Coordinates of C-alpha atoms in Angstrom, one line a residue:
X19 CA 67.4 18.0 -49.4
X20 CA 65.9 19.6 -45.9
X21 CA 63.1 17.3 -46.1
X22 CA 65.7 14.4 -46.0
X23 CA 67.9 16.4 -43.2
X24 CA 64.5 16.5 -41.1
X25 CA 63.4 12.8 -41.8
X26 CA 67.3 11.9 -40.6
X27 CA 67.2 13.8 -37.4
X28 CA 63.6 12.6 -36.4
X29 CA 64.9 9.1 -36.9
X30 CA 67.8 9.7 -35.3
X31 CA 66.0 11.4 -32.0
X32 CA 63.3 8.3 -31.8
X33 CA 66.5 5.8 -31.5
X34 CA 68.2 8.0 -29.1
X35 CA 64.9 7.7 -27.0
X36 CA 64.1 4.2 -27.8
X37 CA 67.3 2.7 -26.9
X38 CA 67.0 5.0 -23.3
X39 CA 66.6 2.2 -20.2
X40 CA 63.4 2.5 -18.5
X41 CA 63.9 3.7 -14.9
X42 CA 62.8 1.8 -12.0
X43 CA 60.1 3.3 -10.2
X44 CA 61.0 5.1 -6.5
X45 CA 60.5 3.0 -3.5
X46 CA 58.1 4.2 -1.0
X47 CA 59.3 6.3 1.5
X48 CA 59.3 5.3 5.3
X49 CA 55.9 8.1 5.5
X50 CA 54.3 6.3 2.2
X51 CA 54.6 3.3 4.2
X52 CA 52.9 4.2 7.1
X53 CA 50.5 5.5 5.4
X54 CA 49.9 2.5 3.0
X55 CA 49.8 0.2 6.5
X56 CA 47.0 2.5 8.4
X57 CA 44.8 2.2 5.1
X58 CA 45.2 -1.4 4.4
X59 CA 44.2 -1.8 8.5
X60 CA 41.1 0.0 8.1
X61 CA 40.3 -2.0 4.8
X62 CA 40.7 -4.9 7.0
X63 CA 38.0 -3.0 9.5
X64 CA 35.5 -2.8 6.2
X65 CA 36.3 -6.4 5.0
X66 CA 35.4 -7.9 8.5
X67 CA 32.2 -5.9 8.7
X68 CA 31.2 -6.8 4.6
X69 CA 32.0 -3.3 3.3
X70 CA 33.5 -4.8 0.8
X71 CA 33.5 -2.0 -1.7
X72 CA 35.5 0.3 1.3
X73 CA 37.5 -2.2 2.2
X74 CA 38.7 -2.8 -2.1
X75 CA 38.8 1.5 -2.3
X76 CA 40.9 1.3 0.6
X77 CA 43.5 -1.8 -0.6
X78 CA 43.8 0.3 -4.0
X79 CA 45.4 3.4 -1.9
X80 CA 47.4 1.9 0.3
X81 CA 48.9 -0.6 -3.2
X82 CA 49.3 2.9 -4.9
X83 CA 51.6 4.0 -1.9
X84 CA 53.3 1.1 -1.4
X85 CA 52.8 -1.6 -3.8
X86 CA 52.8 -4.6 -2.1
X87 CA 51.6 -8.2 -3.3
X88 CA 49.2 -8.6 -0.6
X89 CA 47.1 -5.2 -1.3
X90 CA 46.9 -6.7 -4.9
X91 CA 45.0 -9.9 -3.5
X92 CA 43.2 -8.0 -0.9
X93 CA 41.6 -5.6 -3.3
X94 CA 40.5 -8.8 -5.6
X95 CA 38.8 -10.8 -2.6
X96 CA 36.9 -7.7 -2.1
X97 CA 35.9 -7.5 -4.8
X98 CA 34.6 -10.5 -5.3
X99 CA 33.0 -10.6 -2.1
X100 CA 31.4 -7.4 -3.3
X101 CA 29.5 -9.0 -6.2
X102 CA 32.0 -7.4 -8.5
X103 CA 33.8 -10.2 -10.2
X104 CA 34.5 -8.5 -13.8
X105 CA 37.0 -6.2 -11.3
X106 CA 38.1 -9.5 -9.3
X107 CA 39.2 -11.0 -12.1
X108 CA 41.9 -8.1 -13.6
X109 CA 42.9 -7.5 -9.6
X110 CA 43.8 -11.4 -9.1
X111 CA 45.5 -11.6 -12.7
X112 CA 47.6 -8.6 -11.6
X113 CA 48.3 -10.2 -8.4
X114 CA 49.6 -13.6 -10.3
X115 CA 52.1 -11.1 -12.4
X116 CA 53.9 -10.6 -9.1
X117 CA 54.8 -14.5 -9.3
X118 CA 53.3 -15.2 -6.0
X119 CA 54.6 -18.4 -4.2
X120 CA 52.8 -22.3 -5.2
X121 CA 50.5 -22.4 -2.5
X122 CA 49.2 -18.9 -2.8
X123 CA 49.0 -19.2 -6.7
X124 CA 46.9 -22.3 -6.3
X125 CA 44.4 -20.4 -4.0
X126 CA 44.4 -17.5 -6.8
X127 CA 43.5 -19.4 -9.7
X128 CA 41.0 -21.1 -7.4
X129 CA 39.1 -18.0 -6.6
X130 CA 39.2 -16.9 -10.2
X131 CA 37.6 -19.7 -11.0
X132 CA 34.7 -19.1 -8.9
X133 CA 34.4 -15.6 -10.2
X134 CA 34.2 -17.0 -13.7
X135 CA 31.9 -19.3 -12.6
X136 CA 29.3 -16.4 -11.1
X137 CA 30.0 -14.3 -14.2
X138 CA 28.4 -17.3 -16.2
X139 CA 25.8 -18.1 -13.5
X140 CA 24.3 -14.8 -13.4
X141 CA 24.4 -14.2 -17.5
X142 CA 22.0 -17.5 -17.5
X143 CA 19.8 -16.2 -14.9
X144 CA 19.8 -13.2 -17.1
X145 CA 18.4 -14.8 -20.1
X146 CA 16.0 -17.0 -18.0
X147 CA 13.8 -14.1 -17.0
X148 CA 14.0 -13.0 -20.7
X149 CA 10.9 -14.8 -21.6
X150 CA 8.2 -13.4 -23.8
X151 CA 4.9 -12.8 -21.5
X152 CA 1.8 -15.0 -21.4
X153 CA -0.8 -14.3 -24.3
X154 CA -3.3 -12.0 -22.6
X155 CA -6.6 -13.8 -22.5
X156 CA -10.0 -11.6 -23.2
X157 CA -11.7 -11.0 -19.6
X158 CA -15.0 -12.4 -19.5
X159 CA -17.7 -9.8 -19.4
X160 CA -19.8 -10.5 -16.7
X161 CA -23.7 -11.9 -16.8
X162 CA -25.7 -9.2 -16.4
X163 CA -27.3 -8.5 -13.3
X164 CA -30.9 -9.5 -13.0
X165 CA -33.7 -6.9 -12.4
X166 CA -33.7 -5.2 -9.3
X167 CA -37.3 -6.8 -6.5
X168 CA -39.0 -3.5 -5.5
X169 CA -40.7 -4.0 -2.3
X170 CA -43.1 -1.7 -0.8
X171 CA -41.7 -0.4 2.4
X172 CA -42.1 -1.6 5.8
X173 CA -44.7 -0.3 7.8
X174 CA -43.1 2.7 10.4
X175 CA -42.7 0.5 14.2
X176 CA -45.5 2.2 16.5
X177 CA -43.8 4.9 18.8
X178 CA -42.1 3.5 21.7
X179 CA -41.5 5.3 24.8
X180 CA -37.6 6.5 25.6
X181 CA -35.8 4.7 28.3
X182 CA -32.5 6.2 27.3
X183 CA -32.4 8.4 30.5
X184 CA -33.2 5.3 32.7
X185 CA -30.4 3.2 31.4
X186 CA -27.8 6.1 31.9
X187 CA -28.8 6.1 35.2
X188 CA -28.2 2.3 36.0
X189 CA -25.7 2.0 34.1
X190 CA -23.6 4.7 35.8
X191 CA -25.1 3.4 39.1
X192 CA -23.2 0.2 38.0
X193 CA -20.2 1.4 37.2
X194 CA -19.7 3.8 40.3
X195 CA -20.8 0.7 42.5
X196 CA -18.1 -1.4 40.5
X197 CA -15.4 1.5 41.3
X198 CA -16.4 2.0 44.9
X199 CA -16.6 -1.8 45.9
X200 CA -13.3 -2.0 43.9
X201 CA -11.6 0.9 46.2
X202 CA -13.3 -0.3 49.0
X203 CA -11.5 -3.5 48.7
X204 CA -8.3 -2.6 47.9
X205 CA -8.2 -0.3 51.0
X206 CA -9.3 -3.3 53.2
X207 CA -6.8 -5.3 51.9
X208 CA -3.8 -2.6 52.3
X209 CA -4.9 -2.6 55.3
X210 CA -5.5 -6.0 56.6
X211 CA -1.9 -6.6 54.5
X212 CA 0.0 -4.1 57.8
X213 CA -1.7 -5.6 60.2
X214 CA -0.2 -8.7 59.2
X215 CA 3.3 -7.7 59.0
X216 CA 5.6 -10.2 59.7
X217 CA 7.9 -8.3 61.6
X218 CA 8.1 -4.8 63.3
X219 CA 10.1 -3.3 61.2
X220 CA 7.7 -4.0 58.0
X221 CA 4.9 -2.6 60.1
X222 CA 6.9 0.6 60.6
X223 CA 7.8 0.9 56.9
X224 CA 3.9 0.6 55.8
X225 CA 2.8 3.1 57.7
X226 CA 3.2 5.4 55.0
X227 CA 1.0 3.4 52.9
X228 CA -2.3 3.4 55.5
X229 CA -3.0 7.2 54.4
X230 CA -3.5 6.1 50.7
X231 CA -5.3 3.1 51.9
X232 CA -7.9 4.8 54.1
X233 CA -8.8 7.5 51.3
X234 CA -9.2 4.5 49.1
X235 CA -11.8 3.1 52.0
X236 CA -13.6 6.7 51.9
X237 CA -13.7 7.1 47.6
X238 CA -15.0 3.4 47.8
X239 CA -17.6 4.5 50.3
X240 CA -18.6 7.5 48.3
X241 CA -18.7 5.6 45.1
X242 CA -21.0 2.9 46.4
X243 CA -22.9 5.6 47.7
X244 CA -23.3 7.4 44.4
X245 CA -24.1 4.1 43.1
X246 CA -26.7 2.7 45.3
X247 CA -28.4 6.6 44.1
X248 CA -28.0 6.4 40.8
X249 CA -29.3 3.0 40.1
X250 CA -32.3 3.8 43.0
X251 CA -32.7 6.7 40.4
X252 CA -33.1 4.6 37.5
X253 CA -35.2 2.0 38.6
X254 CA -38.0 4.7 39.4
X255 CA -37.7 6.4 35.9
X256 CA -38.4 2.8 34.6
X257 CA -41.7 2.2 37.1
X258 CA -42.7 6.3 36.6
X259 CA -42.7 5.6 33.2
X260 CA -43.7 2.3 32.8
X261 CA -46.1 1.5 29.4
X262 CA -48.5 -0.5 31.2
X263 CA -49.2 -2.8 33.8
X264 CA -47.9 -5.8 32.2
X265 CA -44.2 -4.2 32.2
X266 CA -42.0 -5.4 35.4
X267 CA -40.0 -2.3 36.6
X268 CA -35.8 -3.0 36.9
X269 CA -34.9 -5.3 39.5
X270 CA -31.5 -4.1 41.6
X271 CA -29.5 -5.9 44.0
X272 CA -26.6 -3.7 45.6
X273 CA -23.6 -4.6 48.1
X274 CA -20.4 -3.8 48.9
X275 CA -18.5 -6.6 47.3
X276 CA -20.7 -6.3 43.7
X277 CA -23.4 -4.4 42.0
X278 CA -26.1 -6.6 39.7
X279 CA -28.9 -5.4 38.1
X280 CA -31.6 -7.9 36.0
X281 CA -33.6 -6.4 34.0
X282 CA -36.9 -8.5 33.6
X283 CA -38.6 -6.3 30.7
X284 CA -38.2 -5.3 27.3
X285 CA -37.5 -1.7 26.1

Protein backbone atom coordinates (compact mmCIF):
# COMPACT_ATOMS: atom_id res chain seq x y z
CA UNK A 1 0.00 0.00 0.00
CA UNK A 2 2.91 2.82 0.54
CA UNK A 3 4.60 1.52 -2.35
CA UNK A 4 1.47 2.37 -4.44
CA UNK A 5 0.92 5.83 -2.34
CA UNK A 6 4.67 6.72 -3.52
CA UNK A 7 4.28 5.41 -7.23
CA UNK A 8 0.92 7.84 -7.24
CA UNK A 9 2.59 10.88 -5.92
CA UNK A 10 5.78 10.53 -8.17
CA UNK A 11 3.35 10.34 -11.06
CA UNK A 12 1.49 12.86 -10.03
CA UNK A 13 4.62 15.39 -9.42
CA UNK A 14 6.13 14.48 -13.13
CA UNK A 15 2.58 15.78 -14.64
CA UNK A 16 2.49 18.67 -12.51
CA UNK A 17 6.00 19.52 -13.98
CA UNK A 18 5.42 18.31 -17.42
CA UNK A 19 2.35 20.14 -18.09
CA UNK A 20 4.49 23.52 -16.55
CA UNK A 21 4.96 26.15 -19.80
CA UNK A 22 8.44 26.63 -20.70
CA UNK A 23 9.48 30.21 -20.00
CA UNK A 24 10.80 32.54 -22.53
CA UNK A 25 14.26 33.34 -22.15
CA UNK A 26 15.17 37.21 -20.74
CA UNK A 27 15.84 39.69 -23.36
CA UNK A 28 19.15 41.28 -23.29
CA UNK A 29 19.57 44.22 -21.34
CA UNK A 30 20.44 47.72 -22.93
CA UNK A 31 24.36 46.88 -21.16
CA UNK A 32 24.27 43.07 -22.79
CA UNK A 33 23.62 44.91 -25.92
CA UNK A 34 26.41 47.05 -25.98
CA UNK A 35 28.45 44.77 -25.13
CA UNK A 36 27.23 42.12 -27.72
CA UNK A 37 27.76 45.22 -30.53
CA UNK A 38 31.63 46.19 -29.36
CA UNK A 39 32.43 42.34 -29.76
CA UNK A 40 30.69 41.59 -32.93
CA UNK A 41 32.73 45.04 -34.22
CA UNK A 42 36.02 43.75 -33.30
CA UNK A 43 35.10 40.21 -34.92
CA UNK A 44 34.53 42.29 -37.88
CA UNK A 45 38.34 43.79 -37.23
CA UNK A 46 39.57 39.85 -37.18
CA UNK A 47 37.40 38.78 -40.19
CA UNK A 48 38.84 41.63 -42.36
CA UNK A 49 42.33 40.83 -41.40
CA UNK A 50 41.74 36.61 -41.90
CA UNK A 51 41.67 35.85 -38.14
CA UNK A 52 39.07 33.97 -38.77
CA UNK A 53 39.17 31.79 -35.69
CA UNK A 54 39.04 35.44 -33.42
CA UNK A 55 36.74 36.85 -35.41
CA UNK A 56 34.14 33.13 -34.96
CA UNK A 57 35.30 33.30 -30.83
CA UNK A 58 34.30 36.73 -30.90
CA UNK A 59 30.59 36.32 -32.95
CA UNK A 60 29.92 33.29 -30.37
CA UNK A 61 30.10 36.02 -27.31
CA UNK A 62 28.47 38.67 -28.57
CA UNK A 63 25.29 35.82 -30.00
CA UNK A 64 25.49 34.59 -26.24
CA UNK A 65 24.67 38.24 -25.09
CA UNK A 66 22.45 39.06 -27.44
CA UNK A 67 21.25 36.50 -29.72
CA UNK A 68 20.93 37.98 -32.90
CA UNK A 69 20.52 36.22 -36.41
CA UNK A 70 23.32 37.90 -37.90
CA UNK A 71 26.02 36.67 -35.11
CA UNK A 72 24.70 33.17 -36.07
CA UNK A 73 25.81 33.65 -39.76
CA UNK A 74 28.84 35.56 -38.93
CA UNK A 75 30.29 32.87 -36.63
CA UNK A 76 29.53 30.16 -39.61
CA UNK A 77 31.36 32.29 -42.44
CA UNK A 78 34.22 32.26 -40.09
CA UNK A 79 34.35 29.36 -39.75
CA UNK A 80 34.47 28.36 -42.88
CA UNK A 81 36.83 30.75 -43.91
CA UNK A 82 38.86 29.29 -41.18
CA UNK A 83 39.21 25.78 -42.75
CA UNK A 84 36.71 24.56 -40.19
CA UNK A 85 33.68 23.46 -42.01
CA UNK A 86 32.48 20.47 -39.71
CA UNK A 87 31.68 23.76 -37.19
CA UNK A 88 30.37 25.80 -40.37
CA UNK A 89 28.03 23.51 -41.02
CA UNK A 90 26.03 23.19 -37.36
CA UNK A 91 26.55 27.29 -37.16
CA UNK A 92 24.72 27.87 -40.70
CA UNK A 93 21.99 25.04 -39.79
CA UNK A 94 21.39 27.00 -36.58
CA UNK A 95 21.20 30.17 -38.40
CA UNK A 96 18.42 28.61 -41.00
CA UNK A 97 16.34 27.68 -37.62
CA UNK A 98 15.84 31.43 -37.17
CA UNK A 99 13.78 31.28 -40.64
CA UNK A 100 15.91 33.83 -42.19
CA UNK A 101 14.34 35.82 -45.20
CA UNK A 102 14.42 34.01 -49.14
CA UNK A 103 17.38 35.76 -50.35
CA UNK A 104 19.46 35.21 -47.29
CA UNK A 105 18.36 31.49 -47.03
CA UNK A 106 19.42 30.99 -50.62
CA UNK A 107 22.92 32.40 -49.90
CA UNK A 108 22.98 29.92 -46.66
CA UNK A 109 22.30 26.79 -48.20
CA UNK A 110 24.77 27.91 -50.87
CA UNK A 111 27.66 28.17 -48.65
CA UNK A 112 26.78 24.96 -46.95
CA UNK A 113 27.13 23.45 -49.97
CA UNK A 114 30.55 24.48 -50.53
CA UNK A 115 31.47 23.43 -47.05
CA UNK A 116 30.18 19.93 -47.91
CA UNK A 117 31.84 20.06 -50.88
CA UNK A 118 35.54 20.75 -49.03
CA UNK A 119 34.59 18.19 -46.31
CA UNK A 120 34.54 15.60 -49.29
CA UNK A 121 37.37 17.15 -51.19
CA UNK A 122 39.80 16.91 -48.46
CA UNK A 123 38.61 13.22 -47.22
CA UNK A 124 39.81 12.10 -51.04
CA UNK A 125 42.99 13.92 -50.81
CA UNK A 126 43.24 12.00 -47.67
CA UNK A 127 43.02 8.61 -49.03
CA UNK A 128 45.14 9.67 -52.13
CA UNK A 129 48.30 9.99 -50.13
CA UNK A 130 47.39 6.64 -48.42
CA UNK A 131 49.29 4.64 -50.87
CA UNK A 132 51.51 1.65 -49.87
CA UNK A 133 55.33 2.77 -50.56
CA UNK A 134 57.50 1.60 -53.52
CA UNK A 135 59.15 -1.88 -53.06
CA UNK A 136 62.59 -1.02 -51.82
CA UNK A 137 65.10 -2.17 -54.48
CA UNK A 138 68.55 -3.91 -53.22
CA UNK A 139 71.45 -1.06 -53.64
CA UNK A 140 73.93 -2.18 -55.92
CA UNK A 141 77.27 -2.89 -54.17
CA UNK A 142 79.73 -1.11 -55.83
CA UNK A 143 82.74 -2.65 -58.18
CA UNK A 144 85.49 -2.81 -56.25
CA UNK A 145 88.16 -0.47 -56.47
CA UNK A 146 91.19 -1.47 -58.48
CA UNK A 147 94.70 -1.67 -56.89
CA UNK A 148 96.18 1.28 -55.78
CA UNK A 149 99.75 2.54 -58.68
CA UNK A 150 102.61 3.11 -56.13
CA UNK A 151 105.01 5.52 -57.60
CA UNK A 152 108.33 6.18 -56.26
CA UNK A 153 108.50 9.79 -55.17
CA UNK A 154 109.57 12.75 -57.05
CA UNK A 155 112.92 13.74 -56.80
CA UNK A 156 113.23 16.93 -53.96
CA UNK A 157 113.35 20.52 -56.46
CA UNK A 158 117.07 21.79 -56.00
CA UNK A 159 117.11 24.67 -53.35
CA UNK A 160 116.11 27.93 -54.64
CA UNK A 161 117.06 31.14 -53.27
CA UNK A 162 114.15 33.31 -51.21
CA UNK A 163 112.89 36.35 -52.87
CA UNK A 164 110.07 36.67 -50.42
CA UNK A 165 111.66 39.80 -48.82
CA UNK A 166 112.07 41.45 -52.24
CA UNK A 167 108.49 41.06 -53.36
CA UNK A 168 107.27 42.55 -49.91
CA UNK A 169 109.16 45.27 -50.77
CA UNK A 170 107.76 46.06 -54.28
CA UNK A 171 104.75 45.17 -53.57
CA UNK A 172 104.30 47.60 -50.74
CA UNK A 173 106.16 50.09 -52.92
CA UNK A 174 103.20 49.54 -55.28
CA UNK A 175 100.63 49.86 -53.21
CA UNK A 176 101.86 53.15 -51.23
CA UNK A 177 102.59 54.61 -54.88
CA UNK A 178 98.85 53.51 -55.83
CA UNK A 179 97.59 55.40 -52.47
CA UNK A 180 99.76 58.41 -52.81
CA UNK A 181 99.15 59.09 -56.59
CA UNK A 182 95.48 58.31 -55.61
CA UNK A 183 95.58 61.25 -52.74
CA UNK A 184 97.53 63.22 -54.76
CA UNK A 185 94.90 63.40 -57.33
CA UNK A 186 92.06 63.76 -55.44
CA UNK A 187 93.65 66.89 -53.77
CA UNK A 188 94.37 68.34 -57.17
CA UNK A 189 91.13 67.92 -58.23
CA UNK A 190 89.30 69.44 -54.88
CA UNK A 191 91.32 71.91 -55.71
CA UNK A 192 91.14 72.74 -59.28
CA UNK A 193 87.15 71.98 -58.52
CA UNK A 194 87.23 75.85 -56.23
CA UNK A 195 88.98 77.42 -58.39
CA UNK A 196 86.35 76.81 -60.79
CA UNK A 197 83.52 77.93 -58.96
CA UNK A 198 80.86 79.25 -60.71
CA UNK A 199 79.99 81.91 -58.58
CA UNK A 200 81.43 83.79 -55.54
CA UNK A 201 79.43 82.56 -53.22
CA UNK A 202 80.39 78.74 -54.00
CA UNK A 203 83.99 79.80 -53.85
CA UNK A 204 83.31 81.09 -50.28
CA UNK A 205 81.46 77.96 -49.18
CA UNK A 206 84.55 75.61 -50.41
CA UNK A 207 86.88 77.12 -48.56
CA UNK A 208 86.35 74.84 -45.89
CA UNK A 209 87.11 72.01 -47.97
CA UNK A 210 90.81 73.33 -49.35
CA UNK A 211 92.27 72.28 -45.75
CA UNK A 212 91.24 68.58 -46.27
CA UNK A 213 92.30 68.90 -49.81
CA UNK A 214 95.89 70.18 -49.34
CA UNK A 215 96.63 67.35 -46.51
CA UNK A 216 95.36 65.01 -49.12
CA UNK A 217 98.22 66.73 -51.58
CA UNK A 218 100.88 66.26 -48.63
CA UNK A 219 99.79 62.16 -47.68
CA UNK A 220 99.83 61.73 -51.55
CA UNK A 221 103.31 63.24 -51.64
CA UNK A 222 104.54 61.17 -48.68
CA UNK A 223 103.00 58.09 -50.07
CA UNK A 224 104.69 58.28 -53.42
CA UNK A 225 107.56 59.03 -51.61
CA UNK A 226 107.47 55.91 -49.42
CA UNK A 227 106.77 54.23 -52.61
CA UNK A 228 109.42 55.31 -54.95
CA UNK A 229 111.72 53.88 -51.52
CA UNK A 230 110.28 50.80 -51.14
CA UNK A 231 110.12 49.52 -54.61
CA UNK A 232 114.09 51.30 -55.07
CA UNK A 233 114.44 48.85 -52.00
CA UNK A 234 113.27 45.96 -53.67
CA UNK A 235 114.69 46.07 -56.93
CA UNK A 236 118.28 46.01 -55.17
CA UNK A 237 117.42 42.90 -53.00
CA UNK A 238 116.57 41.22 -56.40
CA UNK A 239 120.14 42.47 -58.20
CA UNK A 240 122.15 41.86 -54.53
CA UNK A 241 120.84 38.57 -54.67
CA UNK A 242 120.67 37.71 -58.00
CA UNK A 243 121.43 33.66 -58.87
CA UNK A 244 123.61 34.33 -61.66
CA UNK A 245 124.34 36.44 -64.47
CA UNK A 246 121.67 35.22 -66.73
CA UNK A 247 118.85 36.58 -64.23
CA UNK A 248 117.56 40.30 -65.27
CA UNK A 249 117.03 42.28 -62.00
CA UNK A 250 113.19 44.00 -61.52
CA UNK A 251 112.50 46.58 -63.89
CA UNK A 252 110.46 49.76 -62.20
CA UNK A 253 108.80 52.61 -63.65
CA UNK A 254 107.38 55.25 -61.10
CA UNK A 255 105.18 58.57 -61.55
CA UNK A 256 102.79 60.46 -59.99
CA UNK A 257 99.77 59.46 -61.86
CA UNK A 258 100.67 55.34 -61.68
CA UNK A 259 103.19 52.94 -60.31
CA UNK A 260 104.23 49.78 -62.77
CA UNK A 261 106.62 47.38 -62.11
CA UNK A 262 107.63 44.27 -64.89
CA UNK A 263 109.23 41.81 -63.72
CA UNK A 264 111.41 40.25 -66.51
CA UNK A 265 112.78 37.01 -64.44
CA UNK A 266 111.62 34.02 -62.81
CA UNK A 267 111.68 33.36 -59.08
Amino acid sequence: MRTLCTLILLLTCHLAIADEPVKPPKPPTKAQKVEAKRLADEGTKQYNVQQYENAAQLYQQAYLLDPKPGYLYATAQSQRLGGHCEQALLSYDAYLRTNPAPAERAKTEANTLRCQQDIKDREAAALATQVAPPPEVPATPPPPLPAPVVEPPPSPPPPAKSYVIGHMLVGAGVVALGAGAYLFQAGRSAISDHNDAATYQEFLDGRDDMDAAKQKQTLGVIGISAGIALAAGGVAYYVLHARSDEEQPVSATVTTQQATVWFRRSF
